[in-house]
Short mmCIF file of C-alpha atoms in Angstrom, two decimals:
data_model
loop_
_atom_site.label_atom_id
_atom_site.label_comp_id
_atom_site.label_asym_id
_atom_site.label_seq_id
_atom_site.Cartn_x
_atom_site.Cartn_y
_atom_site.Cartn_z
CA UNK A 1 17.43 31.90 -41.78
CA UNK A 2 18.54 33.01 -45.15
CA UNK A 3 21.87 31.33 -44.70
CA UNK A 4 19.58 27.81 -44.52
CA UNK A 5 17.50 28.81 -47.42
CA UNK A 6 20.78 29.71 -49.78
CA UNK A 7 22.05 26.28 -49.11
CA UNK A 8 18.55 24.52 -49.70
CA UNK A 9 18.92 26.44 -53.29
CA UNK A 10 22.26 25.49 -53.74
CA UNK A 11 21.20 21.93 -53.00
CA UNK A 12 18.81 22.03 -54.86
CA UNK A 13 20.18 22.58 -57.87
CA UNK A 14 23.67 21.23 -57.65
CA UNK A 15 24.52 17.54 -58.99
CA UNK A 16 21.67 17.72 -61.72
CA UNK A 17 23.35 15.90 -63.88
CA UNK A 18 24.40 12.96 -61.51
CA UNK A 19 23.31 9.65 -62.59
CA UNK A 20 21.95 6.81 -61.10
CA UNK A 21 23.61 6.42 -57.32
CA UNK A 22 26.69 8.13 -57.63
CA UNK A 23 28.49 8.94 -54.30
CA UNK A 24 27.28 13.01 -53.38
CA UNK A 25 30.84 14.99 -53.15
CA UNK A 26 32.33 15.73 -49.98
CA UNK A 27 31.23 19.68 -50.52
CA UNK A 28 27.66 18.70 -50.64
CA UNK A 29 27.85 16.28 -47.88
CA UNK A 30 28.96 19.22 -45.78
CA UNK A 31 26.35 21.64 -47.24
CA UNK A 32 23.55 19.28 -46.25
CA UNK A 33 24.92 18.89 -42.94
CA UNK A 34 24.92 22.31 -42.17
CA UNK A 35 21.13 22.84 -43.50
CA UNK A 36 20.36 20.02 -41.07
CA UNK A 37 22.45 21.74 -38.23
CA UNK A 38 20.88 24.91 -38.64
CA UNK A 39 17.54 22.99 -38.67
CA UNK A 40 18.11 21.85 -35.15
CA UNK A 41 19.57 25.11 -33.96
CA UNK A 42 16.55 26.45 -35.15
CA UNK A 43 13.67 24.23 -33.86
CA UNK A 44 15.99 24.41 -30.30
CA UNK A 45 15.52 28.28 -30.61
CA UNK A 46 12.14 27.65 -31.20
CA UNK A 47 11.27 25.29 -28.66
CA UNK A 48 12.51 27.24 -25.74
CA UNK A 49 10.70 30.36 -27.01
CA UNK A 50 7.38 28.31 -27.08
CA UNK A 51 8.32 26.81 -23.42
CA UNK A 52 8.79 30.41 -22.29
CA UNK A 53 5.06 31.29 -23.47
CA UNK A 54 3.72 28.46 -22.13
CA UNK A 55 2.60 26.56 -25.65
CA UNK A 56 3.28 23.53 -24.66
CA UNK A 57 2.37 21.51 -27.29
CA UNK A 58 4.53 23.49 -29.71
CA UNK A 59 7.40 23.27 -27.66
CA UNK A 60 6.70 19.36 -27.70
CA UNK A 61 6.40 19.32 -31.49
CA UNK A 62 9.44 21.15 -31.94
CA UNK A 63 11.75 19.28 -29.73
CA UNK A 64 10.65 16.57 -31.36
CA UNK A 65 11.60 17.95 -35.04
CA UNK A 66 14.83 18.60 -33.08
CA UNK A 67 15.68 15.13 -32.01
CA UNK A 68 15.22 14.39 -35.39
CA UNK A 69 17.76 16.99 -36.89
CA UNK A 70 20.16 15.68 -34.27
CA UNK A 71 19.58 12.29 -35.07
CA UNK A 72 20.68 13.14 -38.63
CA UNK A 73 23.97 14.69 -37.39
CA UNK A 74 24.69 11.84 -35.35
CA UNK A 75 24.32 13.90 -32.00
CA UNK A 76 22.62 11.35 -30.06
CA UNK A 77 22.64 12.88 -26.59
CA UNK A 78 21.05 15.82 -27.57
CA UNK A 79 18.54 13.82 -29.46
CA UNK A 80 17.74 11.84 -26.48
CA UNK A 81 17.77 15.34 -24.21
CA UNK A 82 15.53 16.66 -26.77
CA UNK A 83 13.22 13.89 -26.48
CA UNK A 84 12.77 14.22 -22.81
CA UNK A 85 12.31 17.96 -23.07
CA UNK A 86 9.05 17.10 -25.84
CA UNK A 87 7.94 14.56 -23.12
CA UNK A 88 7.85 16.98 -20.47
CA UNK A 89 6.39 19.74 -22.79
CA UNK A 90 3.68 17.00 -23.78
CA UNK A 91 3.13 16.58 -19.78
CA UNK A 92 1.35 20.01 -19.86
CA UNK A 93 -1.31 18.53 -22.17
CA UNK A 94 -2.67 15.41 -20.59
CA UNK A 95 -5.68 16.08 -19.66
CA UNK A 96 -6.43 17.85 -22.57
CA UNK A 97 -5.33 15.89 -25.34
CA UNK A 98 -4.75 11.87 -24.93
CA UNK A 99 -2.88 11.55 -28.14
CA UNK A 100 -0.21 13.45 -26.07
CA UNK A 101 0.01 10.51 -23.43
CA UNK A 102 1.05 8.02 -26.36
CA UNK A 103 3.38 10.78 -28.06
CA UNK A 104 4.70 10.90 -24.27
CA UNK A 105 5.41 7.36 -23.76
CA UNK A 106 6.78 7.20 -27.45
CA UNK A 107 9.24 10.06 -26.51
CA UNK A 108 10.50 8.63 -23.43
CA UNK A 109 10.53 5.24 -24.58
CA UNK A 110 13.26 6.59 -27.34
CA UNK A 111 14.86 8.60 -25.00
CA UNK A 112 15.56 5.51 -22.74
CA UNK A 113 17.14 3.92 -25.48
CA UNK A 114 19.44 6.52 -26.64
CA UNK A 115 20.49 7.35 -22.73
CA UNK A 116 21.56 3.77 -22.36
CA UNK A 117 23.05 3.39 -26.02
CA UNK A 118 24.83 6.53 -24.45
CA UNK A 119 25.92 4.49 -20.81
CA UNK A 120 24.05 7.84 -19.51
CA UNK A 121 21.76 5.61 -16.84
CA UNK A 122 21.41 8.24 -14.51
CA UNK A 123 19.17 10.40 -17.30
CA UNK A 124 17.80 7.07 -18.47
CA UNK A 125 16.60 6.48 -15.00
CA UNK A 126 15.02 9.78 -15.06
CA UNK A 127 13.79 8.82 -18.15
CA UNK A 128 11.98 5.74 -16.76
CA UNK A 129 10.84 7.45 -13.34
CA UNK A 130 8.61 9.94 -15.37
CA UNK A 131 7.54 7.20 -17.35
CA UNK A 132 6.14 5.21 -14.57
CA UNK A 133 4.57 8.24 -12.80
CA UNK A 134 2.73 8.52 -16.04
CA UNK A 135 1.80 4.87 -16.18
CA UNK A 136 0.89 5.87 -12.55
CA UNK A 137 -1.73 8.44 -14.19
CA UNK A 138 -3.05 6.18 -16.62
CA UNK A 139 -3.59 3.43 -13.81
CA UNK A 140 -1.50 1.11 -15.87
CA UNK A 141 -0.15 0.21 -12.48
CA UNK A 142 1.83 -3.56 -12.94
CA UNK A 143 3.76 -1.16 -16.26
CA UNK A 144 4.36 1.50 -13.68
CA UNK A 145 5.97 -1.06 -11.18
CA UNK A 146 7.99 -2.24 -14.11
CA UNK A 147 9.41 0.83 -14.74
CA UNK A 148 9.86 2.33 -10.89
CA UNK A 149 12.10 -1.07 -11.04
CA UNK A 150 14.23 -0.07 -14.13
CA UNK A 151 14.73 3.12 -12.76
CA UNK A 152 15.92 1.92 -9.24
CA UNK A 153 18.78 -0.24 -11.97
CA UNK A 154 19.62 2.73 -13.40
CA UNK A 155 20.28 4.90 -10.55
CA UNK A 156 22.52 2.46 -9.29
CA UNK A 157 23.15 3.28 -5.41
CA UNK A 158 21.45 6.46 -4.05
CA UNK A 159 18.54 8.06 -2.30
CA UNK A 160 16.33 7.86 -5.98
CA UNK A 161 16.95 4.79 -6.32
CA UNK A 162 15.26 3.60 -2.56
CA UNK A 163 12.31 6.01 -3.86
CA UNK A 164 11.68 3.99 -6.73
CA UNK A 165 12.17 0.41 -5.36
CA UNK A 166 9.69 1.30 -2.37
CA UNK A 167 7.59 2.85 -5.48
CA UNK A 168 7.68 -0.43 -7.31
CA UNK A 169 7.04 -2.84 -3.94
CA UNK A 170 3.77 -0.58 -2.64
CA UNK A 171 2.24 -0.60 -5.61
CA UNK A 172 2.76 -4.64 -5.84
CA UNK A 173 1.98 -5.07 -2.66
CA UNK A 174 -1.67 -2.68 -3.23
CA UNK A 175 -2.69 -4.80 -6.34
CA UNK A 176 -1.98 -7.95 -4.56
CA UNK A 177 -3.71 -7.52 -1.59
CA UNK A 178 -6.39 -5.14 -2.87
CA UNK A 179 -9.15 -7.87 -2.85
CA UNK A 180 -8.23 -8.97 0.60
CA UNK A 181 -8.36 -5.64 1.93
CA UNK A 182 -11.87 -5.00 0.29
CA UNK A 183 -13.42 -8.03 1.78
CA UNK A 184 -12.31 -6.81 5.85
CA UNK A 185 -15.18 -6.21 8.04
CA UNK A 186 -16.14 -2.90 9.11
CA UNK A 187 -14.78 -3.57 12.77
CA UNK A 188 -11.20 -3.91 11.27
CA UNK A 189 -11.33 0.25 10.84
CA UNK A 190 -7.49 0.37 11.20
CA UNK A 191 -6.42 -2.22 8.72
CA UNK A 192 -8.52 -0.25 5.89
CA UNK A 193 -7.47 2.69 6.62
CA UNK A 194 -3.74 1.82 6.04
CA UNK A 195 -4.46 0.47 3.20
CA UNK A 196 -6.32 3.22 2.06
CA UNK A 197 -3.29 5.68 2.80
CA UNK A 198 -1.43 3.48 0.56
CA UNK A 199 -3.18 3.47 -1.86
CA UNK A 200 -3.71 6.89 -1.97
CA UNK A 201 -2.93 8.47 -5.75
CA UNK A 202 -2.58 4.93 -7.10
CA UNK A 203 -6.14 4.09 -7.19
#
């Protein structure tokens, strides 16, 4: 660390006497960079150590100062991978913390983008598969759908992708016909039990 604070001081006191909006030389360019880079190194380091003991929310906070270093560096996959490893860290929390949930969604949400900025569609539908098991949680259930859907795009032609479209059509086919189903006699046992299986974890 006391390489990153000798190049804060140096930055800190270099180009006093600049005025106005004159360009920053190509040396200082490079310094900053490198405080940044070691930033990110750093929170990395840090993240994984606070995964290891289990501090979840730590680990969140500091993949999420991560993504940020990374963004500065114009590393955009690791941004996004260090976005998805906050949202999983933040998964940990749910239940006791709901500001998690939205810092959750936020993460994913911008690790979506940056996965298909990056033509990566097989982490972005990863990306969009946790999201809608969290929407899932939350019983935002037509969102969930929505996003079981953009996953099945994303993984293209595979096993996951089958998963998520039957994902997307059950729950569809639960809220449409939940009403029906609650209104069957009692002598129609069978019919309400299906339904009940598959609805199971949804509602």
């Amino acid at each position: 660390m006391w390489m990153v604070w000798s190049l804060l001081r140096r930055l800190a006191t270099a180009g006093g006497g600049r005025r106005g909006h004159e360009p920053i030389p190509r040396r200082e360019e490079e310094e900053e960079r490198e405080v940044v880079r070691a930033a990110a190194k750093g929170f990395k380091e840090t993240a994984f150590s606070q995964v290891d003991a289990k501090n979840w929310r730590e680990a969140a906070l500091a993949f999420g100062e991560q993504a940020a270093c990374d963004l500065k560096l114009g590393d955009e996959l690791s941004a996004a991978s260090a976005l998805l490893r906050s949202a999983q860290s933040y998964a940990w929390i749910h239940e006791e913390d709901e500001g998690s949930v939205a810092a959750t969604k936020l993460a994913l949400d911008q690790a979506i983008t940056l996965f298909v900025k990056l033509n990566d569609l097989r982490m972005a539908a990863i990306c969009c598969e946790e999201l809608a098991e969290l929407y899932v949680e939350q019983g935002e259930l037509l969102t969930a759908a929505d996003f079981f859907d953009k996953a099945a795009d994303y993984y293209g032609h595979n096993r996951q992708k089958r998963h998520c479209r039957y994902e997307a059509g059950r729950i569809r086919f639960l809220l449409d016909h939940k009403e029906n189903y609650d209104r069957l006699p009692e002598q129609d046992y069978w019919r309400k039990q299906m339904y009940e299986v598959l609805a199971t974890g949804l509602m």
